[in-house]
Amino acid sequence: MPLLSSITTPSYYNHYQKLINHRISASIVALVGAKRAMVTASSSSKSAGAFTTIKEKVSFEKEIKKSKFIAIAGPISDEQSAFSFLSQVRDPRATHNCWAYKVGDQYRSNDDGEPSGTAGKPIHSAILSSGIDRVMVVVIRYFGGIKLGTGGLVRAYGGVTSECLRNAPTCVVKSKVPMGVEVPFDLLGILYHQLQSFQIEDIKQDYDTGKDGISMVTFKVDFDRAEKLEEAVKANCSRDLVFYKH
């Protein structure tokens, strides 16, 4: 009689990007030594991939018509960390503390007393143009007595933000895909051997699956290695694979 096992990639959300939108279902008939196993795999995601962010807090200062502009950028992970960063770097003595942040598809901006759309929006636009994600930029302005006008403000806030991010050290961070495998006890050793080669994180095992002789193993893997991991597990745990996809 065939043993039943299943590999499942559940839905997950990455705040910030929509690089992959797909759903795959597969049924594989596998022969393991003298035993047979049926593996069912499915995956679905709304956003996955790698993103570029800055490694550390950086700043850029420029004087424009006697007003001093200081752009300060820092890496963030969510809205809470964004406002924590804002509270750390804002100067209550300054004329304006304007800001914007981006975390995946989420963003916010604030003009902090400057004419509407002349500060927060150009800061956000500069962030978008940089290609950097999970970042907040606060631009502090000390008014020097000369008004810049709407266009001048847009160029000033957008310009110092661009310069600040252009000089920032960056790094690429890979999104993690949560996966789960229901596998017979006698195949656990083979599975764990394969997982060791793929920089798996948050690995957990649950024997309480309601199925005799079946254990659930969950973990996270880099999005771009998920498919290779699945292939490696199938190749080393089975033969005569037959895929059904839609």
Tab-separated table of C-alpha atoms in Angstrom:
chain	number	residue	atom	x	y	z
A	1	MET	CA	0.000	0.000	0.000
A	2	PRO	CA	1.307	3.535	-0.757
A	3	LEU	CA	2.312	5.825	2.050
A	4	LEU	CA	0.893	9.357	1.829
A	5	SER	CA	2.901	12.524	2.340
A	6	SER	CA	2.488	16.112	1.206
A	7	ILE	CA	4.590	19.207	0.696
A	8	THR	CA	2.691	22.461	1.099
A	9	THR	CA	3.763	26.042	0.585
A	10	PRO	CA	1.056	28.154	2.329
A	11	SER	CA	0.013	31.689	1.422
A	12	TYR	CA	2.180	34.430	2.882
A	13	TYR	CA	2.506	38.158	2.526
A	14	ASN	CA	5.650	40.236	1.876
A	15	HIS	CA	4.886	43.931	2.662
A	16	TYR	CA	6.557	45.278	0.244
A	17	GLN	CA	6.778	43.628	-3.490
A	18	LYS	CA	4.654	41.631	-6.010
A	19	LEU	CA	7.300	39.847	-8.040
A	20	ILE	CA	5.618	36.407	-8.206
A	21	ASN	CA	1.923	35.635	-8.456
A	22	HIS	CA	1.313	32.007	-9.131
A	23	ARG	CA	-0.275	28.822	-7.901
A	24	ILE	CA	1.165	25.415	-8.546
A	25	SER	CA	-0.292	22.079	-7.640
A	26	ALA	CA	1.517	18.836	-8.238
A	27	SER	CA	0.969	15.192	-7.468
A	28	ILE	CA	3.976	12.950	-7.565
A	29	VAL	CA	4.024	9.185	-7.507
A	30	ALA	CA	7.330	8.213	-5.947
A	31	LEU	CA	9.176	5.001	-5.320
A	32	VAL	CA	11.468	5.013	-2.271
A	33	GLY	CA	13.514	1.817	-2.102
A	34	ALA	CA	10.890	-0.896	-1.738
A	35	LYS	CA	8.293	1.583	-0.470
A	36	ARG	CA	6.034	3.953	-2.338
A	37	ALA	CA	5.075	7.475	-1.307
A	38	MET	CA	2.588	9.891	-2.783
A	39	VAL	CA	3.648	13.565	-2.479
A	40	THR	CA	1.258	16.435	-3.148
A	41	ALA	CA	2.770	19.876	-3.558
A	42	SER	CA	1.153	23.260	-3.901
A	43	SER	CA	2.315	26.834	-3.531
A	44	SER	CA	0.782	30.235	-3.720
A	45	SER	CA	2.192	33.678	-3.094
A	46	LYS	CA	1.223	37.296	-3.534
A	47	SER	CA	4.665	38.717	-3.104
A	48	ALA	CA	8.077	37.194	-2.936
A	49	GLY	CA	11.585	38.047	-3.901
A	50	ALA	CA	14.655	39.965	-2.860
A	51	PHE	CA	14.826	43.620	-1.975
A	52	THR	CA	17.613	46.157	-1.609
A	53	THR	CA	17.878	48.189	1.563
A	54	ILE	CA	20.543	50.269	3.291
A	55	LYS	CA	22.899	48.716	5.821
A	56	GLU	CA	23.010	51.563	8.305
A	57	LYS	CA	21.938	55.107	9.084
A	58	VAL	CA	23.418	57.671	6.694
A	59	SER	CA	23.066	61.423	6.276
A	60	PHE	CA	23.625	64.128	3.712
A	61	GLU	CA	23.732	67.875	4.334
A	62	LYS	CA	23.337	70.734	1.896
A	63	GLU	CA	22.739	74.484	2.130
A	64	ILE	CA	20.260	75.921	-0.367
A	65	LYS	CA	19.669	79.685	-0.348
A	66	LYS	CA	20.770	79.945	3.283
A	67	SER	CA	18.462	77.120	4.428
A	68	LYS	CA	20.222	74.066	5.772
A	69	PHE	CA	18.800	70.694	4.678
A	70	ILE	CA	19.910	67.497	6.412
A	71	ALA	CA	18.649	64.206	5.009
A	72	ILE	CA	18.929	61.217	7.334
A	73	ALA	CA	18.093	57.730	6.063
A	74	GLY	CA	17.824	54.509	8.007
A	75	PRO	CA	16.722	50.890	7.465
A	76	ILE	CA	13.300	49.976	8.867
A	77	SER	CA	11.122	46.861	8.925
A	78	ASP	CA	7.625	48.218	9.532
A	79	GLU	CA	5.623	51.305	10.515
A	80	GLN	CA	6.516	50.969	14.180
A	81	SER	CA	10.244	50.961	13.473
A	82	ALA	CA	9.749	53.910	11.090
A	83	PHE	CA	8.234	56.094	13.806
A	84	SER	CA	10.876	54.933	16.255
A	85	PHE	CA	13.543	56.080	13.783
A	86	LEU	CA	11.726	59.406	13.319
A	87	SER	CA	11.669	60.057	17.060
A	88	GLN	CA	15.405	59.354	17.232
A	89	VAL	CA	16.557	61.692	14.475
A	90	ARG	CA	14.045	64.573	14.337
A	91	ASP	CA	15.176	67.900	15.733
A	92	PRO	CA	12.428	69.822	17.570
A	93	ARG	CA	14.475	72.999	17.146
A	94	ALA	CA	14.343	72.749	13.346
A	95	THR	CA	11.823	74.624	11.220
A	96	HIS	CA	10.596	71.406	9.578
A	97	ASN	CA	11.132	67.657	10.000
A	98	CYS	CA	9.691	66.199	6.799
A	99	TRP	CA	9.764	62.510	6.044
A	100	ALA	CA	8.683	59.510	4.007
A	101	TYR	CA	9.172	55.781	4.283
A	102	LYS	CA	8.613	52.693	2.150
A	103	VAL	CA	8.097	49.108	3.298
A	104	GLY	CA	7.141	46.946	0.350
A	105	ASP	CA	3.890	48.357	-1.021
A	106	GLN	CA	3.259	50.413	2.108
A	107	TYR	CA	4.401	54.001	2.381
A	108	ARG	CA	3.634	57.233	4.173
A	109	SER	CA	4.939	60.774	3.969
A	110	ASN	CA	4.576	64.053	5.828
A	111	ASP	CA	5.225	67.699	4.885
A	112	ASP	CA	5.471	68.874	8.514
A	113	GLY	CA	4.264	72.402	7.807
A	114	GLU	CA	5.736	72.859	4.348
A	115	PRO	CA	3.212	73.585	1.550
A	116	SER	CA	1.254	70.432	0.686
A	117	GLY	CA	3.110	68.088	-1.648
A	118	THR	CA	6.421	69.984	-1.574
A	119	ALA	CA	8.348	67.854	0.929
A	120	GLY	CA	7.006	64.417	1.864
A	121	LYS	CA	5.984	63.530	-1.670
A	122	PRO	CA	9.336	64.386	-3.323
A	123	ILE	CA	11.134	62.502	-0.542
A	124	HIS	CA	8.986	59.460	-1.302
A	125	SER	CA	9.520	59.870	-5.048
A	126	ALA	CA	13.283	59.914	-4.504
A	127	ILE	CA	13.029	56.712	-2.460
A	128	LEU	CA	11.103	55.042	-5.295
A	129	SER	CA	13.643	56.191	-7.865
A	130	SER	CA	16.514	54.794	-5.790
A	131	GLY	CA	15.090	51.274	-5.859
A	132	ILE	CA	15.697	50.972	-2.119
A	133	ASP	CA	13.079	49.370	0.121
A	134	ARG	CA	12.514	49.117	3.877
A	135	VAL	CA	13.875	52.612	4.330
A	136	MET	CA	12.868	55.900	5.924
A	137	VAL	CA	14.259	59.317	5.082
A	138	VAL	CA	13.823	62.317	7.358
A	139	VAL	CA	14.808	65.701	5.938
A	140	ILE	CA	15.416	68.374	8.552
A	141	ARG	CA	15.255	71.988	7.411
A	142	TYR	CA	16.582	75.032	9.216
A	143	PHE	CA	15.024	78.038	7.499
A	144	GLY	CA	17.566	80.611	6.369
A	145	GLY	CA	15.236	83.527	5.618
A	146	ILE	CA	14.804	83.067	1.864
A	147	LYS	CA	11.661	81.358	0.548
A	148	LEU	CA	12.305	78.731	-2.110
A	149	GLY	CA	8.865	78.577	-3.704
A	150	THR	CA	6.955	75.409	-4.531
A	151	GLY	CA	9.318	74.193	-7.238
A	152	GLY	CA	12.381	75.047	-5.186
A	153	LEU	CA	11.103	73.072	-2.216
A	154	VAL	CA	10.325	70.019	-4.349
A	155	ARG	CA	13.818	70.099	-5.855
A	156	ALA	CA	15.452	70.673	-2.484
A	157	TYR	CA	13.717	67.875	-0.577
A	158	GLY	CA	13.877	65.425	-3.464
A	159	GLY	CA	17.465	66.339	-4.258
A	160	VAL	CA	18.946	65.882	-0.783
A	161	THR	CA	17.053	62.596	-0.407
A	162	SER	CA	18.476	61.294	-3.684
A	163	GLU	CA	22.010	62.293	-2.710
A	164	CYS	CA	21.654	60.720	0.711
A	165	LEU	CA	20.478	57.382	-0.704
A	166	ARG	CA	22.975	57.454	-3.559
A	167	ASN	CA	25.849	57.445	-1.077
A	168	ALA	CA	24.334	54.858	1.276
A	169	PRO	CA	25.860	51.365	1.559
A	170	THR	CA	23.243	48.834	0.490
A	171	CYS	CA	22.633	45.115	0.739
A	172	VAL	CA	20.265	42.621	-0.864
A	173	VAL	CA	17.889	40.789	1.466
A	174	LYS	CA	16.110	37.667	0.265
A	175	SER	CA	12.502	37.041	1.236
A	176	LYS	CA	11.764	33.814	3.063
A	177	VAL	CA	9.077	31.391	1.913
A	178	PRO	CA	7.289	29.382	4.618
A	179	MET	CA	6.957	25.722	3.635
A	180	GLY	CA	5.623	22.593	5.271
A	181	VAL	CA	6.173	18.908	4.623
A	182	GLU	CA	4.013	16.035	5.826
A	183	VAL	CA	6.331	13.047	5.672
A	184	PRO	CA	6.402	9.453	7.002
A	185	PHE	CA	8.684	8.939	10.009
A	186	ASP	CA	11.044	6.692	8.046
A	187	LEU	CA	11.758	9.493	5.546
A	188	LEU	CA	12.598	12.169	8.129
A	189	GLY	CA	16.319	11.444	7.993
A	190	ILE	CA	16.417	11.929	4.218
A	191	LEU	CA	14.391	15.150	4.478
A	192	TYR	CA	16.598	16.699	7.178
A	193	HIS	CA	19.715	15.806	5.217
A	194	GLN	CA	18.394	17.826	2.270
A	195	LEU	CA	17.258	20.761	4.414
A	196	GLN	CA	20.774	21.223	5.795
A	197	SER	CA	22.010	22.324	2.356
A	198	PHE	CA	19.476	25.127	1.871
A	199	GLN	CA	20.032	27.540	4.784
A	200	ILE	CA	16.698	26.683	6.333
A	201	GLU	CA	15.358	28.852	9.156
A	202	ASP	CA	12.694	28.392	11.852
A	203	ILE	CA	12.518	24.637	11.392
A	204	LYS	CA	9.882	22.927	13.538
A	205	GLN	CA	8.492	19.412	13.738
A	206	ASP	CA	5.025	18.307	14.847
A	207	TYR	CA	4.084	14.654	15.363
A	208	ASP	CA	0.462	15.497	16.182
A	209	THR	CA	-0.866	15.448	12.611
A	210	GLY	CA	-3.763	13.093	13.197
A	211	LYS	CA	-2.204	10.674	10.740
A	212	ASP	CA	-0.455	7.498	11.851
A	213	GLY	CA	3.253	7.490	11.107
A	214	ILE	CA	3.182	11.028	9.639
A	215	SER	CA	5.066	14.092	10.921
A	216	MET	CA	4.735	17.752	9.860
A	217	VAL	CA	8.005	19.627	9.327
A	218	THR	CA	7.756	23.398	8.753
A	219	PHE	CA	10.534	25.843	7.870
A	220	LYS	CA	11.445	28.964	5.904
A	221	VAL	CA	13.695	29.062	2.866
A	222	ASP	CA	14.916	31.797	0.500
A	223	PHE	CA	12.240	32.368	-2.130
A	224	ASP	CA	14.666	31.698	-4.985
A	225	ARG	CA	15.747	28.381	-3.471
A	226	ALA	CA	12.289	26.978	-2.682
A	227	GLU	CA	11.858	25.280	-6.056
A	228	LYS	CA	15.369	23.808	-5.972
A	229	LEU	CA	14.748	22.514	-2.469
A	230	GLU	CA	11.536	20.827	-3.541
A	231	GLU	CA	13.297	19.262	-6.517
A	232	ALA	CA	16.187	18.053	-4.363
A	233	VAL	CA	13.865	16.441	-1.825
A	234	LYS	CA	11.916	14.677	-4.541
A	235	ALA	CA	15.066	13.560	-6.360
A	236	ASN	CA	16.633	12.087	-3.246
A	237	CYS	CA	13.473	10.633	-1.736
A	238	SER	CA	11.836	9.238	-4.840
A	239	ARG	CA	11.951	8.028	-8.414
A	240	ASP	CA	9.561	7.864	-11.370
A	241	LEU	CA	8.127	11.329	-10.609
A	242	VAL	CA	4.970	12.350	-12.409
A	243	PHE	CA	3.923	16.032	-12.142
A	244	TYR	CA	0.483	17.554	-12.598
A	245	LYS	CA	0.409	21.365	-12.726
A	246	HIS	CA	-2.257	23.951	-13.347
